[in-house]
Amino acid sequence: DTGVSQNPRHKITKRGQNVTFRCDPISEHNRLYWYRQTLGQGPEFLTYFQNEAQLEKSRLLSDRFSAERPKGSFSTLEIQRTEQGDSAMYLCASSPRLAGDNEQFFGPGTRLTVL
Amino acid sequence: AQKVTQAQTEISVVEKEDVTLDCVYETRDTTYYLFWYKQPPSGELVFLIRRNSFDEQNEISGRYSWNFQKSTSSFNFTITASQVVDSAVYFCALSEANNYGQNFVFGPGTRLSVLP
């Protein structure tokens, strides 16, 4: 399978715990995006990497959120001191283009439930 | 500012009916891209179509067709002879060329239920 993969697919945690999600983009895609989707809504942009550089962050990304892409390949998204409002689907997407129409390929998502 | 509106929250049709999903967008850029994605119950977003702002030609792909009209800032999606497998949430998305990361702005989605 050469698509975008995300792990874990589901995560249940207690409020106050830290969680980390992983995204493996399609090989050689230099752009990687994280989105958050809450129930009944469209995905909302969180952050964007070009290779290993995190170039853009949404205001949705509070101080409790951090994302890395250390070698320009896979990426991790960590949420510290989780809150119930963090419950959502976290989607990762990758794109091969430096410019142009930027088709994004999405992974299956990680569904986070904070109790 | 970018914004995508999908006014239809939910639509139900009976199999074999035609259905049109509406999408209206706002952007200040002259170069932008519009997308439609399908999200079946499994959750993964499936790419359907991409359109750039300079190409207003309508497109047909099998039972799917798209009507892009810059004059009304709309990019509507029609499914002809709908099938139960078309049941899903459909998202319209906008990406601006001058937005550095070209991240997507999604609409809230339209949930389509096709009844047998």
Short mmCIF file of N, CA, C and O in Angstrom, two decimals, chain B:
data_model
loop_
_atom_site.label_atom_id
_atom_site.label_comp_id
_atom_site.label_asym_id
_atom_site.label_seq_id
_atom_site.Cartn_x
_atom_site.Cartn_y
_atom_site.Cartn_z
N ALA B 1 -10.20 36.88 2.61
CA ALA B 1 -10.27 35.65 3.39
C ALA B 1 -10.94 34.55 2.57
O ALA B 1 -11.80 34.81 1.74
N GLN B 2 -10.50 33.34 2.82
CA GLN B 2 -11.07 32.21 2.11
C GLN B 2 -12.27 31.66 2.86
O GLN B 2 -12.24 31.59 4.09
N LYS B 3 -13.28 31.27 2.13
CA LYS B 3 -14.43 30.64 2.77
C LYS B 3 -15.14 29.75 1.77
O LYS B 3 -15.22 30.08 0.58
N VAL B 4 -15.62 28.61 2.24
CA VAL B 4 -16.38 27.70 1.39
C VAL B 4 -17.71 27.41 2.09
O VAL B 4 -17.71 27.04 3.27
N THR B 5 -18.78 27.58 1.37
CA THR B 5 -20.10 27.35 1.93
C THR B 5 -20.78 26.21 1.18
O THR B 5 -20.83 26.20 -0.06
N GLN B 6 -21.28 25.28 1.94
CA GLN B 6 -22.12 24.21 1.38
C GLN B 6 -23.43 24.28 2.15
O GLN B 6 -23.53 23.81 3.27
N ALA B 7 -24.40 24.92 1.53
CA ALA B 7 -25.63 25.24 2.25
C ALA B 7 -26.47 24.02 2.59
O ALA B 7 -27.24 24.04 3.55
N GLN B 8 -26.33 22.98 1.82
CA GLN B 8 -27.12 21.77 2.04
C GLN B 8 -26.42 20.90 3.08
O GLN B 8 -25.36 20.35 2.81
N THR B 9 -27.01 20.77 4.24
CA THR B 9 -26.40 19.95 5.28
C THR B 9 -26.61 18.47 4.98
O THR B 9 -25.68 17.67 5.09
N GLU B 10 -27.83 18.12 4.64
CA GLU B 10 -28.16 16.71 4.35
C GLU B 10 -29.12 16.66 3.17
O GLU B 10 -30.02 17.50 3.05
N ILE B 11 -28.91 15.67 2.33
CA ILE B 11 -29.82 15.42 1.21
C ILE B 11 -30.12 13.93 1.18
O ILE B 11 -29.21 13.11 1.33
N SER B 12 -31.38 13.62 0.97
CA SER B 12 -31.78 12.22 0.78
C SER B 12 -32.47 12.08 -0.58
O SER B 12 -33.34 12.89 -0.91
N VAL B 13 -32.06 11.10 -1.32
CA VAL B 13 -32.68 10.83 -2.61
C VAL B 13 -32.92 9.33 -2.71
O VAL B 13 -32.33 8.53 -1.97
N VAL B 14 -33.77 8.98 -3.63
CA VAL B 14 -34.02 7.57 -3.91
C VAL B 14 -33.11 7.16 -5.06
O VAL B 14 -32.85 7.95 -5.97
N GLU B 15 -32.62 5.96 -5.00
CA GLU B 15 -31.71 5.46 -6.02
C GLU B 15 -32.24 5.77 -7.42
O GLU B 15 -33.44 5.70 -7.67
N LYS B 16 -31.30 6.14 -8.28
CA LYS B 16 -31.52 6.47 -9.69
C LYS B 16 -31.95 7.92 -9.90
O LYS B 16 -32.00 8.37 -11.05
N GLU B 17 -32.20 8.63 -8.83
CA GLU B 17 -32.48 10.06 -8.97
C GLU B 17 -31.17 10.81 -9.21
O GLU B 17 -30.10 10.38 -8.79
N ASP B 18 -31.26 11.96 -9.87
CA ASP B 18 -30.12 12.85 -10.00
C ASP B 18 -30.09 13.78 -8.79
O ASP B 18 -31.14 14.15 -8.24
N VAL B 19 -28.89 14.16 -8.39
CA VAL B 19 -28.77 15.05 -7.23
C VAL B 19 -27.61 16.03 -7.47
O VAL B 19 -26.58 15.65 -8.03
N THR B 20 -27.82 17.28 -7.08
CA THR B 20 -26.79 18.30 -7.22
C THR B 20 -26.40 18.84 -5.85
O THR B 20 -27.26 19.23 -5.06
N LEU B 21 -25.10 18.83 -5.61
CA LEU B 21 -24.55 19.36 -4.36
C LEU B 21 -23.95 20.74 -4.66
O LEU B 21 -23.13 20.88 -5.56
N ASP B 22 -24.35 21.72 -3.85
CA ASP B 22 -23.94 23.10 -4.12
C ASP B 22 -22.67 23.45 -3.34
O ASP B 22 -22.47 23.00 -2.20
N CYS B 23 -21.85 24.29 -3.96
CA CYS B 23 -20.64 24.81 -3.31
C CYS B 23 -20.45 26.25 -3.75
O CYS B 23 -20.41 26.53 -4.96
N VAL B 24 -20.35 27.16 -2.80
CA VAL B 24 -20.07 28.56 -3.08
C VAL B 24 -18.82 28.94 -2.32
O VAL B 24 -18.66 28.58 -1.15
N TYR B 25 -17.91 29.66 -2.97
CA TYR B 25 -16.63 29.96 -2.34
C TYR B 25 -16.37 31.46 -2.35
O TYR B 25 -16.97 32.21 -3.13
N GLU B 26 -15.47 31.88 -1.47
CA GLU B 26 -15.03 33.28 -1.43
C GLU B 26 -13.50 33.29 -1.42
O GLU B 26 -12.88 32.56 -0.64
N THR B 27 -12.93 34.12 -2.26
CA THR B 27 -11.49 34.29 -2.28
C THR B 27 -11.16 35.63 -2.91
O THR B 27 -11.89 36.11 -3.76
N ARG B 28 -10.02 36.19 -2.50
CA ARG B 28 -9.55 37.43 -3.11
C ARG B 28 -8.50 37.15 -4.17
O ARG B 28 -8.11 38.05 -4.92
N ASP B 29 -8.01 35.92 -4.21
CA ASP B 29 -6.99 35.57 -5.20
C ASP B 29 -7.61 35.40 -6.59
O ASP B 29 -8.77 35.01 -6.71
N THR B 30 -6.81 35.67 -7.59
CA THR B 30 -7.27 35.43 -8.95
C THR B 30 -6.89 34.02 -9.40
O THR B 30 -7.46 33.50 -10.35
N THR B 31 -5.91 33.44 -8.71
CA THR B 31 -5.50 32.07 -9.03
C THR B 31 -5.81 31.19 -7.82
O THR B 31 -5.28 31.41 -6.74
N TYR B 32 -6.65 30.24 -8.02
CA TYR B 32 -7.03 29.35 -6.93
C TYR B 32 -7.47 28.01 -7.52
O TYR B 32 -7.63 27.87 -8.74
N TYR B 33 -7.67 27.06 -6.62
CA TYR B 33 -8.02 25.71 -7.05
C TYR B 33 -9.20 25.23 -6.22
O TYR B 33 -9.29 25.52 -5.02
N LEU B 34 -10.07 24.53 -6.86
CA LEU B 34 -11.26 23.99 -6.20
C LEU B 34 -11.25 22.48 -6.30
O LEU B 34 -10.82 21.91 -7.31
N PHE B 35 -11.71 21.86 -5.26
CA PHE B 35 -11.68 20.40 -5.16
C PHE B 35 -13.01 19.89 -4.62
O PHE B 35 -13.71 20.58 -3.88
N TRP B 36 -13.32 18.67 -4.98
CA TRP B 36 -14.38 17.92 -4.31
C TRP B 36 -13.77 16.62 -3.79
O TRP B 36 -13.02 15.95 -4.51
N TYR B 37 -14.12 16.31 -2.53
CA TYR B 37 -13.71 15.06 -1.92
C TYR B 37 -14.95 14.34 -1.39
O TYR B 37 -15.92 14.96 -0.97
N LYS B 38 -14.87 13.02 -1.40
CA LYS B 38 -15.93 12.17 -0.85
C LYS B 38 -15.40 11.52 0.41
O LYS B 38 -14.26 11.05 0.44
N GLN B 39 -16.21 11.51 1.46
CA GLN B 39 -15.82 10.84 2.70
C GLN B 39 -16.87 9.79 3.03
O GLN B 39 -17.91 10.08 3.59
N PRO B 40 -16.60 8.53 2.66
CA PRO B 40 -17.54 7.45 2.98
C PRO B 40 -17.50 7.15 4.48
O PRO B 40 -16.67 7.71 5.20
N PRO B 41 -18.38 6.28 4.94
CA PRO B 41 -18.41 5.96 6.37
C PRO B 41 -17.07 5.49 6.93
O PRO B 41 -16.80 5.66 8.11
N SER B 42 -16.22 4.93 6.09
CA SER B 42 -14.90 4.49 6.57
C SER B 42 -14.03 5.66 7.01
O SER B 42 -13.07 5.48 7.76
N GLY B 43 -14.34 6.86 6.54
CA GLY B 43 -13.66 8.05 7.04
C GLY B 43 -12.58 8.63 6.16
O GLY B 43 -12.20 9.78 6.33
N GLU B 44 -12.05 7.86 5.22
CA GLU B 44 -10.94 8.36 4.41
C GLU B 44 -11.46 9.29 3.32
O GLU B 44 -12.43 8.98 2.64
N LEU B 45 -10.81 10.41 3.15
CA LEU B 45 -11.21 11.36 2.12
C LEU B 45 -10.72 10.88 0.76
O LEU B 45 -9.54 10.62 0.57
N VAL B 46 -11.64 10.81 -0.18
CA VAL B 46 -11.34 10.33 -1.52
C VAL B 46 -11.44 11.48 -2.50
O VAL B 46 -12.48 12.14 -2.59
N PHE B 47 -10.36 11.73 -3.23
CA PHE B 47 -10.32 12.81 -4.20
C PHE B 47 -11.26 12.51 -5.36
O PHE B 47 -11.29 11.41 -5.89
N LEU B 48 -12.03 13.53 -5.78
CA LEU B 48 -12.94 13.37 -6.92
C LEU B 48 -12.52 14.23 -8.09
O LEU B 48 -12.47 13.75 -9.23
N ILE B 49 -12.27 15.50 -7.85
CA ILE B 49 -11.93 16.39 -8.95
C ILE B 49 -11.18 17.62 -8.45
O ILE B 49 -11.32 18.01 -7.29
N ARG B 50 -10.37 18.18 -9.35
CA ARG B 50 -9.64 19.42 -9.12
C ARG B 50 -9.91 20.35 -10.30
O ARG B 50 -9.96 19.92 -11.45
N ARG B 51 -10.08 21.63 -10.00
CA ARG B 51 -10.31 22.64 -11.04
C ARG B 51 -9.49 23.86 -10.70
O ARG B 51 -9.45 24.29 -9.55
N ASN B 52 -8.82 24.46 -11.69
CA ASN B 52 -8.15 25.73 -11.42
C ASN B 52 -9.02 26.88 -11.90
O ASN B 52 -9.91 26.71 -12.73
N SER B 53 -8.73 28.05 -11.39
CA SER B 53 -9.60 29.21 -11.60
C SER B 53 -9.63 29.69 -13.05
O SER B 53 -10.50 30.49 -13.41
N PHE B 54 -8.71 29.23 -13.85
CA PHE B 54 -8.67 29.67 -15.24
C PHE B 54 -9.38 28.71 -16.18
O PHE B 54 -9.46 28.96 -17.38
N ASP B 55 -9.89 27.64 -15.64
CA ASP B 55 -10.52 26.63 -16.46
C ASP B 55 -11.98 26.49 -16.06
O ASP B 55 -12.29 25.76 -15.12
N GLU B 56 -12.84 27.16 -16.77
CA GLU B 56 -14.25 27.11 -16.43
C GLU B 56 -15.00 26.04 -17.21
O GLU B 56 -16.22 25.95 -17.13
N GLN B 57 -14.27 25.26 -17.94
CA GLN B 57 -14.95 24.21 -18.71
C GLN B 57 -15.55 23.19 -17.76
O GLN B 57 -14.90 22.73 -16.82
N ASN B 58 -16.80 22.86 -17.98
CA ASN B 58 -17.44 21.85 -17.15
C ASN B 58 -16.89 20.47 -17.48
O ASN B 58 -16.38 20.23 -18.57
N GLU B 59 -16.97 19.60 -16.53
CA GLU B 59 -16.37 18.28 -16.70
C GLU B 59 -17.36 17.19 -16.35
O GLU B 59 -18.18 17.34 -15.45
N ILE B 60 -17.28 16.11 -17.09
CA ILE B 60 -18.12 14.95 -16.84
C ILE B 60 -17.21 13.74 -16.71
O ILE B 60 -16.30 13.54 -17.52
N SER B 61 -17.47 12.95 -15.68
CA SER B 61 -16.72 11.72 -15.50
C SER B 61 -17.71 10.64 -15.09
O SER B 61 -18.11 10.56 -13.93
N GLY B 62 -18.12 9.86 -16.03
CA GLY B 62 -19.12 8.83 -15.74
C GLY B 62 -20.43 9.45 -15.29
O GLY B 62 -21.01 10.28 -15.99
N ARG B 63 -20.84 9.10 -14.09
CA ARG B 63 -22.11 9.64 -13.56
C ARG B 63 -21.92 10.99 -12.87
O ARG B 63 -22.87 11.60 -12.40
N TYR B 64 -20.67 11.41 -12.76
CA TYR B 64 -20.36 12.66 -12.05
C TYR B 64 -20.16 13.79 -13.07
O TYR B 64 -19.54 13.59 -14.11
N SER B 65 -20.63 14.97 -12.71
CA SER B 65 -20.35 16.16 -13.51
C SER B 65 -20.20 17.36 -12.59
O SER B 65 -20.76 17.38 -11.48
N TRP B 66 -19.43 18.33 -13.08
CA TRP B 66 -19.16 19.51 -12.27
C TRP B 66 -19.42 20.75 -13.09
O TRP B 66 -19.05 20.82 -14.27
N ASN B 67 -20.02 21.76 -12.46
CA ASN B 67 -20.35 23.02 -13.10
C ASN B 67 -19.65 24.14 -12.35
O ASN B 67 -20.01 24.47 -11.22
N PHE B 68 -18.61 24.71 -12.98
CA PHE B 68 -17.83 25.76 -12.37
C PHE B 68 -18.24 27.09 -12.99
O PHE B 68 -18.13 27.25 -14.21
N GLN B 69 -18.71 28.03 -12.19
CA GLN B 69 -19.11 29.34 -12.68
C GLN B 69 -18.46 30.41 -11.82
O GLN B 69 -18.87 30.65 -10.68
N LYS B 70 -17.45 31.09 -12.39
CA LYS B 70 -16.76 32.14 -11.65
C LYS B 70 -17.67 33.32 -11.37
O LYS B 70 -17.52 34.00 -10.35
N SER B 71 -18.61 33.57 -12.26
CA SER B 71 -19.48 34.74 -12.09
C SER B 71 -20.30 34.65 -10.81
O SER B 71 -20.66 35.68 -10.22
N THR B 72 -20.60 33.43 -10.40
CA THR B 72 -21.38 33.25 -9.16
C THR B 72 -20.55 32.58 -8.07
O THR B 72 -21.08 32.23 -7.01
N SER B 73 -19.25 32.42 -8.32
CA SER B 73 -18.35 31.77 -7.35
C SER B 73 -18.92 30.43 -6.89
O SER B 73 -19.00 30.14 -5.69
N SER B 74 -19.33 29.65 -7.84
CA SER B 74 -19.93 28.36 -7.49
C SER B 74 -19.23 27.22 -8.22
O SER B 74 -18.72 27.40 -9.34
N PHE B 75 -19.20 26.08 -7.58
CA PHE B 75 -18.59 24.88 -8.15
C PHE B 75 -19.45 23.70 -7.72
O PHE B 75 -19.16 22.99 -6.77
N ASN B 76 -20.54 23.51 -8.46
CA ASN B 76 -21.54 22.52 -8.07
C ASN B 76 -21.24 21.15 -8.66
O ASN B 76 -20.65 21.02 -9.73
N PHE B 77 -21.70 20.14 -7.98
CA PHE B 77 -21.39 18.74 -8.29
C PHE B 77 -22.70 17.98 -8.46
O PHE B 77 -23.56 18.02 -7.57
N THR B 78 -22.85 17.33 -9.59
CA THR B 78 -24.07 16.57 -9.88
C THR B 78 -23.75 15.10 -10.04
O THR B 78 -22.81 14.73 -10.75
N ILE B 79 -24.54 14.28 -9.36
CA ILE B 79 -24.47 12.83 -9.55
C ILE B 79 -25.73 12.43 -10.31
O ILE B 79 -26.85 12.70 -9.86
N THR B 80 -25.53 11.79 -11.43
CA THR B 80 -26.64 11.32 -12.25
C THR B 80 -26.93 9.86 -11.92
O THR B 80 -26.01 9.08 -11.69
N ALA B 81 -28.21 9.54 -11.88
CA ALA B 81 -28.61 8.14 -11.61
C ALA B 81 -27.91 7.63 -10.35
O ALA B 81 -27.14 6.66 -10.39
N SER B 82 -28.17 8.27 -9.24
CA SER B 82 -27.47 7.97 -7.99
C SER B 82 -27.61 6.50 -7.59
O SER B 82 -28.61 5.83 -7.94
N GLN B 83 -26.60 6.04 -6.86
CA GLN B 83 -26.58 4.66 -6.37
C GLN B 83 -26.36 4.68 -4.86
O GLN B 83 -25.82 5.64 -4.31
N VAL B 84 -26.73 3.59 -4.22
CA VAL B 84 -26.57 3.50 -2.76
C VAL B 84 -25.12 3.73 -2.36
O VAL B 84 -24.83 4.35 -1.33
N VAL B 85 -24.18 3.27 -3.19
CA VAL B 85 -22.75 3.44 -2.87
C VAL B 85 -22.30 4.90 -2.91
O VAL B 85 -21.20 5.22 -2.46
N ASP B 86 -23.15 5.77 -3.43
CA ASP B 86 -22.81 7.19 -3.42
C ASP B 86 -23.07 7.82 -2.05
O ASP B 86 -22.69 8.98 -1.82
N SER B 87 -23.70 7.11 -1.17
CA SER B 87 -23.98 7.65 0.17
C SER B 87 -22.67 7.96 0.88
O SER B 87 -21.81 7.07 1.05
N ALA B 88 -22.51 9.19 1.28
CA ALA B 88 -21.27 9.66 1.89
C ALA B 88 -21.43 11.13 2.24
O ALA B 88 -22.46 11.74 1.95
N VAL B 89 -20.39 11.68 2.86
CA VAL B 89 -20.33 13.12 3.04
C VAL B 89 -19.41 13.68 1.96
O VAL B 89 -18.32 13.14 1.74
N TYR B 90 -19.84 14.72 1.31
CA TYR B 90 -19.08 15.32 0.22
C TYR B 90 -18.61 16.71 0.63
O TYR B 90 -19.39 17.53 1.11
N PHE B 91 -17.31 16.93 0.43
CA PHE B 91 -16.72 18.21 0.81
C PHE B 91 -16.19 18.93 -0.42
O PHE B 91 -15.53 18.34 -1.28
N CYS B 92 -16.47 20.21 -0.44
CA CYS B 92 -15.88 21.12 -1.42
C CYS B 92 -14.73 21.84 -0.71
O CYS B 92 -14.84 22.16 0.49
N ALA B 93 -13.63 22.07 -1.41
CA ALA B 93 -12.47 22.71 -0.78
C ALA B 93 -11.83 23.71 -1.73
O ALA B 93 -11.91 23.56 -2.96
N LEU B 94 -11.19 24.71 -1.14
CA LEU B 94 -10.55 25.80 -1.89
C LEU B 94 -9.10 25.90 -1.46
O LEU B 94 -8.79 25.81 -0.26
N SER B 95 -8.21 26.12 -2.42
CA SER B 95 -6.80 26.34 -2.13
C SER B 95 -6.34 27.54 -2.95
O SER B 95 -6.56 27.58 -4.16
N GLU B 96 -5.74 28.52 -2.28
CA GLU B 96 -5.30 29.73 -2.97
C GLU B 96 -3.83 29.60 -3.37
O GLU B 96 -3.00 29.20 -2.55
N ALA B 97 -3.52 30.00 -4.58
CA ALA B 97 -2.14 29.89 -5.05
C ALA B 97 -1.20 30.81 -4.27
O ALA B 97 -0.03 30.50 -4.07
N ASN B 98 -1.72 31.95 -3.81
CA ASN B 98 -0.86 32.88 -3.09
C ASN B 98 -0.75 32.57 -1.61
O ASN B 98 0.00 33.23 -0.89
N ASN B 99 -1.51 31.61 -1.16
CA ASN B 99 -1.37 31.13 0.21
C ASN B 99 -0.12 30.25 0.23
O ASN B 99 -0.05 29.26 -0.47
N TYR B 100 0.84 30.61 1.04
CA TYR B 100 2.16 30.00 0.97
C TYR B 100 2.12 28.47 0.99
O TYR B 100 2.74 27.80 0.20
N GLY B 101 1.36 27.93 1.93
CA GLY B 101 1.31 26.48 2.04
C GLY B 101 0.25 25.83 1.18
O GLY B 101 0.18 24.62 1.06
N GLN B 102 -0.58 26.67 0.59
CA GLN B 102 -1.68 26.17 -0.23
C GLN B 102 -2.54 25.15 0.52
O GLN B 102 -2.98 24.16 -0.05
N ASN B 103 -2.72 25.42 1.82
CA ASN B 103 -3.58 24.51 2.57
C ASN B 103 -5.02 24.66 2.10
O ASN B 103 -5.41 25.68 1.55
N PHE B 104 -5.79 23.63 2.31
CA PHE B 104 -7.19 23.62 1.90
C PHE B 104 -8.05 24.30 2.95
O PHE B 104 -7.84 24.16 4.14
N VAL B 105 -9.07 24.98 2.44
CA VAL B 105 -10.19 25.42 3.28
C VAL B 105 -11.38 24.61 2.83
O VAL B 105 -11.78 24.68 1.66
N PHE B 106 -11.93 23.84 3.73
CA PHE B 106 -13.05 22.96 3.40
C PHE B 106 -14.37 23.60 3.77
O PHE B 106 -14.47 24.37 4.73
N GLY B 107 -15.40 23.24 3.02
CA GLY B 107 -16.75 23.55 3.45
C GLY B 107 -17.20 22.59 4.53
O GLY B 107 -16.48 21.65 4.86
N PRO B 108 -18.37 22.81 5.10
CA PRO B 108 -18.85 21.96 6.20
C PRO B 108 -19.33 20.59 5.74
O PRO B 108 -19.58 19.72 6.57
N GLY B 109 -19.46 20.41 4.45
CA GLY B 109 -19.86 19.11 3.93
C GLY B 109 -21.36 18.97 3.74
O GLY B 109 -22.16 19.65 4.40
N THR B 110 -21.73 18.11 2.82
CA THR B 110 -23.13 17.74 2.58
C THR B 110 -23.23 16.23 2.71
O THR B 110 -22.53 15.49 2.01
N ARG B 111 -24.09 15.79 3.61
CA ARG B 111 -24.29 14.35 3.79
C ARG B 111 -25.36 13.87 2.81
O ARG B 111 -26.51 14.32 2.88
N LEU B 112 -24.97 13.00 1.91
CA LEU B 112 -25.89 12.44 0.92
C LEU B 112 -26.28 11.03 1.31
O LEU B 112 -25.41 10.19 1.55
N SER B 113 -27.56 10.81 1.38
CA SER B 113 -28.08 9.46 1.62
C SER B 113 -28.87 9.04 0.40
O SER B 113 -29.82 9.72 0.00
N VAL B 114 -28.47 7.94 -0.20
CA VAL B 114 -29.18 7.39 -1.35
C VAL B 114 -29.91 6.14 -0.88
O VAL B 114 -29.28 5.16 -0.45
N LEU B 115 -31.21 6.21 -0.94
CA LEU B 115 -32.04 5.12 -0.42
C LEU B 115 -32.39 4.14 -1.54
O LEU B 115 -32.65 4.55 -2.66
N PRO B 116 -32.39 2.86 -1.22
CA PRO B 116 -32.70 1.85 -2.27
C PRO B 116 -34.18 1.87 -2.63
O PRO B 116 -35.01 2.41 -1.92
#
